[in-house]
Amino acid sequence: DQQVKQNSPSLSVQEGRISILNCDYTNSMFDYFLWYKKYPAEGPTFLISISSIKDKNEDGRFTVFLNKSAKHLSLHIVPSQPGDSAVYFCASIDSNYQLIWGAGTKLIIKP
Amino acid sequence: KAGVTQTPRYLIKTRGQQVTLSCSPISGHRSVSWYQQTPGQGLQFLFEYFSETQRNKGNFPGRFSGRQFSNSRSEMNVSTLELGDSALYLCASSLAQGGNQPQHFGDGTRLSIL
């Protein structure tokens, strides 16, 4: 049973528009969340994180929103650029301090 | 600063063989974690090593094992390989134990089982 779910395997967005990547989790004890970006043939790279004491964290074009009551977080990228085309993974920390990963969403930015 | 280095990048084995994968963390990083990535499954946690000791372990069979050396380099071994072991194996390092900080990933070893 997946504890971190990314229900959209892929997402296609026009360049310059906003990309919104979603992630749901099942364990209400999760209190720290991270987003990673992965290009083909490379390892994931850390993008942005958020602690459960916040509901928003912003870093340049990237903003992560956390809705604890809904056990939902989202990553907003605005404006979307061609270099943003990649697979995005959502991850959370469990009680053993292990990272629990979602299956990833492939983002395609159309020119 | 050199990143996380994994060798080899690609490997082809047959069922029943064993394989050893290597990971050199970023200098100064003492924690090394291993993950398996298969299509549609995301990243599955294998184990984490810190100061030469396995600190956390995921839900993988005993055929998957690892170790960490005094210089923080880590190896992962898979014995009696099965077709389902075909995957990208990623290693990640961080300064300290636990997932509550960003991990730096290597580019992975692509293992194919024939």
Tab-separated table of C-alpha atoms in Angstrom:
chain	number	residue	atom	x	y	z
A	1	ASP	CA	0.000	0.000	0.000
A	2	GLN	CA	1.603	3.219	-1.162
A	3	GLN	CA	1.826	5.809	1.577
A	4	VAL	CA	2.805	8.579	-0.811
A	5	LYS	CA	0.806	8.762	-4.001
A	6	GLN	CA	1.301	10.718	-7.160
A	7	ASN	CA	-1.793	9.845	-9.141
A	8	SER	CA	-0.813	11.527	-12.392
A	9	PRO	CA	1.864	9.550	-14.248
A	10	SER	CA	2.328	12.436	-16.660
A	11	LEU	CA	1.406	16.085	-17.174
A	12	SER	CA	1.762	18.266	-20.239
A	13	VAL	CA	1.937	22.067	-19.873
A	14	GLN	CA	2.507	24.924	-22.288
A	15	GLU	CA	5.737	26.863	-21.828
A	16	GLY	CA	5.145	29.992	-19.767
A	17	ARG	CA	2.080	28.574	-18.009
A	18	ILE	CA	1.848	27.202	-14.493
A	19	SER	CA	2.647	23.541	-13.808
A	20	ILE	CA	0.917	21.994	-10.802
A	21	LEU	CA	2.124	18.625	-9.572
A	22	ASN	CA	0.088	16.873	-6.909
A	23	CYS	CA	0.924	14.435	-4.156
A	24	ASP	CA	-1.249	12.728	-1.515
A	25	TYR	CA	-0.141	10.895	1.566
A	26	THR	CA	-1.919	8.563	3.938
A	27	ASN	CA	0.013	8.815	7.187
A	28	SER	CA	-0.955	11.840	9.268
A	29	MET	CA	2.289	11.448	11.229
A	30	PHE	CA	4.355	12.495	8.232
A	31	ASP	CA	5.712	15.931	9.004
A	32	TYR	CA	8.334	16.722	6.401
A	33	PHE	CA	7.997	16.587	2.651
A	34	LEU	CA	10.421	16.956	-0.202
A	35	TRP	CA	10.248	17.276	-3.971
A	36	TYR	CA	12.934	15.880	-6.229
A	37	LYS	CA	13.430	16.309	-9.954
A	38	LYS	CA	14.941	13.630	-12.150
A	39	TYR	CA	16.266	13.813	-15.685
A	40	PRO	CA	16.747	10.594	-17.703
A	41	ALA	CA	19.973	8.737	-16.919
A	42	GLU	CA	20.668	10.972	-13.917
A	43	GLY	CA	19.955	10.666	-10.208
A	44	PRO	CA	17.191	12.749	-8.591
A	45	THR	CA	18.130	16.241	-7.432
A	46	PHE	CA	16.571	17.960	-4.468
A	47	LEU	CA	14.199	20.766	-5.396
A	48	ILE	CA	12.293	22.081	-2.408
A	49	SER	CA	10.948	20.915	0.929
A	50	ILE	CA	8.288	21.867	3.439
A	51	SER	CA	7.757	21.162	7.104
A	52	SER	CA	4.304	20.492	8.514
A	53	ILE	CA	4.469	23.666	10.589
A	54	LYS	CA	4.181	25.603	7.339
A	55	ASP	CA	1.589	25.579	4.604
A	56	LYS	CA	3.725	27.183	1.933
A	57	ASN	CA	7.378	27.362	0.964
A	58	GLU	CA	8.669	29.317	-1.971
A	59	ASP	CA	11.984	29.217	-3.823
A	60	GLY	CA	12.146	31.219	-7.021
A	61	ARG	CA	9.778	29.715	-9.576
A	62	PHE	CA	8.965	26.792	-7.297
A	63	THR	CA	6.342	26.872	-4.553
A	64	VAL	CA	5.157	23.938	-2.477
A	65	PHE	CA	1.785	24.060	-0.733
A	66	LEU	CA	0.810	21.732	2.093
A	67	ASN	CA	-2.770	21.020	3.157
A	68	LYS	CA	-2.471	18.866	6.258
A	69	SER	CA	-6.182	18.319	6.744
A	70	ALA	CA	-6.450	16.925	3.231
A	71	LYS	CA	-3.061	15.154	3.433
A	72	HIS	CA	-2.188	16.776	0.175
A	73	LEU	CA	0.706	18.759	-1.163
A	74	SER	CA	1.369	20.349	-4.489
A	75	LEU	CA	4.320	21.790	-6.327
A	76	HIS	CA	3.726	24.855	-8.468
A	77	ILE	CA	6.194	25.895	-11.140
A	78	VAL	CA	5.614	29.277	-12.685
A	79	PRO	CA	6.410	30.154	-15.352
A	80	SER	CA	7.166	26.695	-16.755
A	81	GLN	CA	10.285	26.421	-18.862
A	82	PRO	CA	11.495	23.711	-21.292
A	83	GLY	CA	14.240	22.703	-18.843
A	84	ASP	CA	11.565	21.813	-16.321
A	85	SER	CA	10.657	18.747	-18.392
A	86	ALA	CA	11.588	15.892	-16.067
A	87	VAL	CA	10.110	13.376	-13.663
A	88	TYR	CA	9.128	14.885	-10.310
A	89	PHE	CA	9.075	12.784	-7.169
A	90	CYS	CA	7.304	13.650	-3.966
A	91	ALA	CA	8.738	12.128	-0.779
A	92	SER	CA	8.015	12.142	2.930
A	93	ILE	CA	9.784	11.078	6.101
A	94	ASP	CA	8.380	8.183	8.097
A	95	SER	CA	8.786	7.500	11.807
A	96	ASN	CA	12.059	5.654	11.163
A	97	TYR	CA	13.398	8.699	9.346
A	98	GLN	CA	13.241	6.876	6.023
A	99	LEU	CA	12.223	8.643	2.874
A	100	ILE	CA	8.995	7.270	1.421
A	101	TRP	CA	8.687	8.064	-2.267
A	102	GLY	CA	5.832	8.549	-4.662
A	103	ALA	CA	5.922	6.896	-8.086
A	104	GLY	CA	6.721	10.163	-9.847
A	105	THR	CA	4.994	12.412	-12.380
A	106	LYS	CA	6.540	13.045	-15.772
A	107	LEU	CA	6.227	16.723	-16.646
A	108	ILE	CA	6.410	17.699	-20.303
A	109	ILE	CA	6.714	21.381	-21.165
A	110	LYS	CA	5.495	22.108	-24.685
A	111	PRO	CA	7.089	24.991	-26.612
B	1	LYS	CA	33.132	19.224	-4.931
B	2	ALA	CA	32.702	15.828	-6.598
B	3	GLY	CA	29.211	14.401	-6.469
B	4	VAL	CA	28.083	10.920	-5.596
B	5	THR	CA	29.767	8.386	-7.863
B	6	GLN	CA	28.245	5.034	-8.694
B	7	THR	CA	29.972	2.276	-10.588
B	8	PRO	CA	29.374	0.624	-12.912
B	9	ARG	CA	26.786	2.684	-14.811
B	10	TYR	CA	25.413	-0.313	-16.675
B	11	LEU	CA	25.503	-4.009	-15.938
B	12	ILE	CA	24.027	-7.086	-17.590
B	13	LYS	CA	23.737	-10.307	-15.633
B	14	THR	CA	21.857	-13.577	-15.911
B	15	ARG	CA	19.502	-15.201	-13.447
B	16	GLY	CA	21.201	-16.872	-10.526
B	17	GLN	CA	24.331	-14.732	-10.668
B	18	GLN	CA	25.304	-12.210	-8.049
B	19	VAL	CA	26.305	-8.590	-8.436
B	20	THR	CA	28.090	-5.927	-6.413
B	21	LEU	CA	27.431	-2.249	-6.962
B	22	SER	CA	29.626	0.526	-5.612
B	23	CYS	CA	28.873	4.018	-4.330
B	24	SER	CA	31.290	6.759	-3.325
B	25	PRO	CA	29.513	9.523	-1.383
B	26	ILE	CA	30.284	13.210	-1.430
B	27	SER	CA	33.368	13.925	0.621
B	28	GLY	CA	32.372	14.483	4.232
B	29	HIS	CA	29.020	12.734	3.900
B	30	ARG	CA	28.703	9.827	6.299
B	31	SER	CA	25.269	8.522	5.444
B	32	VAL	CA	24.652	6.415	2.350
B	33	SER	CA	21.249	5.123	1.289
B	34	TRP	CA	20.371	2.746	-1.512
B	35	TYR	CA	17.183	2.764	-3.578
B	36	GLN	CA	15.687	0.654	-6.317
B	37	GLN	CA	13.764	2.388	-9.061
B	38	THR	CA	11.471	0.468	-11.384
B	39	PRO	CA	8.974	1.951	-13.852
B	40	GLY	CA	5.772	3.002	-12.120
B	41	GLN	CA	7.064	2.162	-8.648
B	42	GLY	CA	9.017	5.241	-7.829
B	43	LEU	CA	11.977	4.846	-5.555
B	44	GLN	CA	11.929	1.934	-3.122
B	45	PHE	CA	14.177	2.228	-0.105
B	46	LEU	CA	16.662	-0.614	0.327
B	47	PHE	CA	18.840	0.361	3.287
B	48	GLU	CA	20.807	3.156	4.911
B	49	TYR	CA	24.321	3.005	6.302
B	50	PHE	CA	25.909	5.423	8.700
B	51	SER	CA	29.346	5.024	10.281
B	52	GLU	CA	29.728	1.534	8.801
B	53	THR	CA	26.488	0.323	10.406
B	54	GLN	CA	23.174	-0.423	8.773
B	55	ARG	CA	20.707	1.948	10.430
B	56	ASN	CA	17.525	1.346	8.456
B	57	LYS	CA	16.296	-1.367	6.142
B	58	GLY	CA	13.438	-1.484	3.653
B	59	ASN	CA	11.216	-4.411	2.710
B	60	PHE	CA	13.549	-6.326	0.460
B	61	PRO	CA	14.555	-10.004	0.749
B	62	GLY	CA	17.816	-11.090	2.308
B	63	ARG	CA	19.340	-11.500	-1.158
B	64	PHE	CA	19.915	-7.752	-0.995
B	65	SER	CA	22.718	-6.767	1.329
B	66	GLY	CA	25.188	-3.979	1.736
B	67	ARG	CA	28.069	-2.636	3.688
B	68	GLN	CA	29.865	0.602	4.334
B	69	PHE	CA	33.580	1.108	4.714
B	70	SER	CA	35.509	3.426	7.032
B	71	ASN	CA	35.850	5.991	4.245
B	72	SER	CA	32.022	6.002	3.912
B	73	ARG	CA	32.093	4.265	0.547
B	74	SER	CA	29.352	1.699	0.269
B	75	GLU	CA	28.679	-1.463	-1.688
B	76	MET	CA	25.425	-3.220	-2.370
B	77	ASN	CA	25.287	-6.902	-3.185
B	78	VAL	CA	22.449	-8.857	-4.742
B	79	SER	CA	22.735	-12.636	-4.798
B	80	THR	CA	20.796	-15.208	-6.811
B	81	LEU	CA	19.582	-12.593	-9.246
B	82	GLU	CA	16.018	-12.758	-10.524
B	83	LEU	CA	14.451	-11.181	-13.595
B	84	GLY	CA	12.520	-8.819	-11.355
B	85	ASP	CA	15.760	-7.353	-10.031
B	86	SER	CA	16.201	-5.490	-13.305
B	87	ALA	CA	16.070	-1.853	-12.229
B	88	LEU	CA	17.976	1.350	-11.727
B	89	TYR	CA	19.803	1.257	-8.405
B	90	LEU	CA	20.444	4.651	-6.909
B	91	CYS	CA	22.742	5.610	-4.108
B	92	ALA	CA	22.323	8.818	-2.140
B	93	SER	CA	24.523	10.458	0.445
B	94	SER	CA	23.873	13.009	3.129
B	95	LEU	CA	25.834	14.559	5.951
B	96	ALA	CA	23.988	12.825	8.744
B	97	GLN	CA	21.707	9.900	9.327
B	98	GLY	CA	18.030	10.026	8.617
B	99	GLY	CA	15.940	11.380	5.778
B	100	ASN	CA	15.187	14.757	7.279
B	101	GLN	CA	17.589	16.562	5.020
B	102	PRO	CA	18.194	16.604	1.288
B	103	GLN	CA	20.033	13.667	-0.119
B	104	HIS	CA	22.448	13.898	-3.010
B	105	PHE	CA	22.018	11.166	-5.560
B	106	GLY	CA	24.388	9.443	-7.920
B	107	ASP	CA	23.343	8.757	-11.485
B	108	GLY	CA	22.633	5.129	-10.694
B	109	THR	CA	23.577	1.705	-11.951
B	110	ARG	CA	21.244	0.247	-14.561
B	111	LEU	CA	21.073	-3.476	-13.898
B	112	SER	CA	19.543	-5.740	-16.530
B	113	ILE	CA	18.896	-9.407	-15.844
B	114	LEU	CA	18.609	-11.720	-18.834
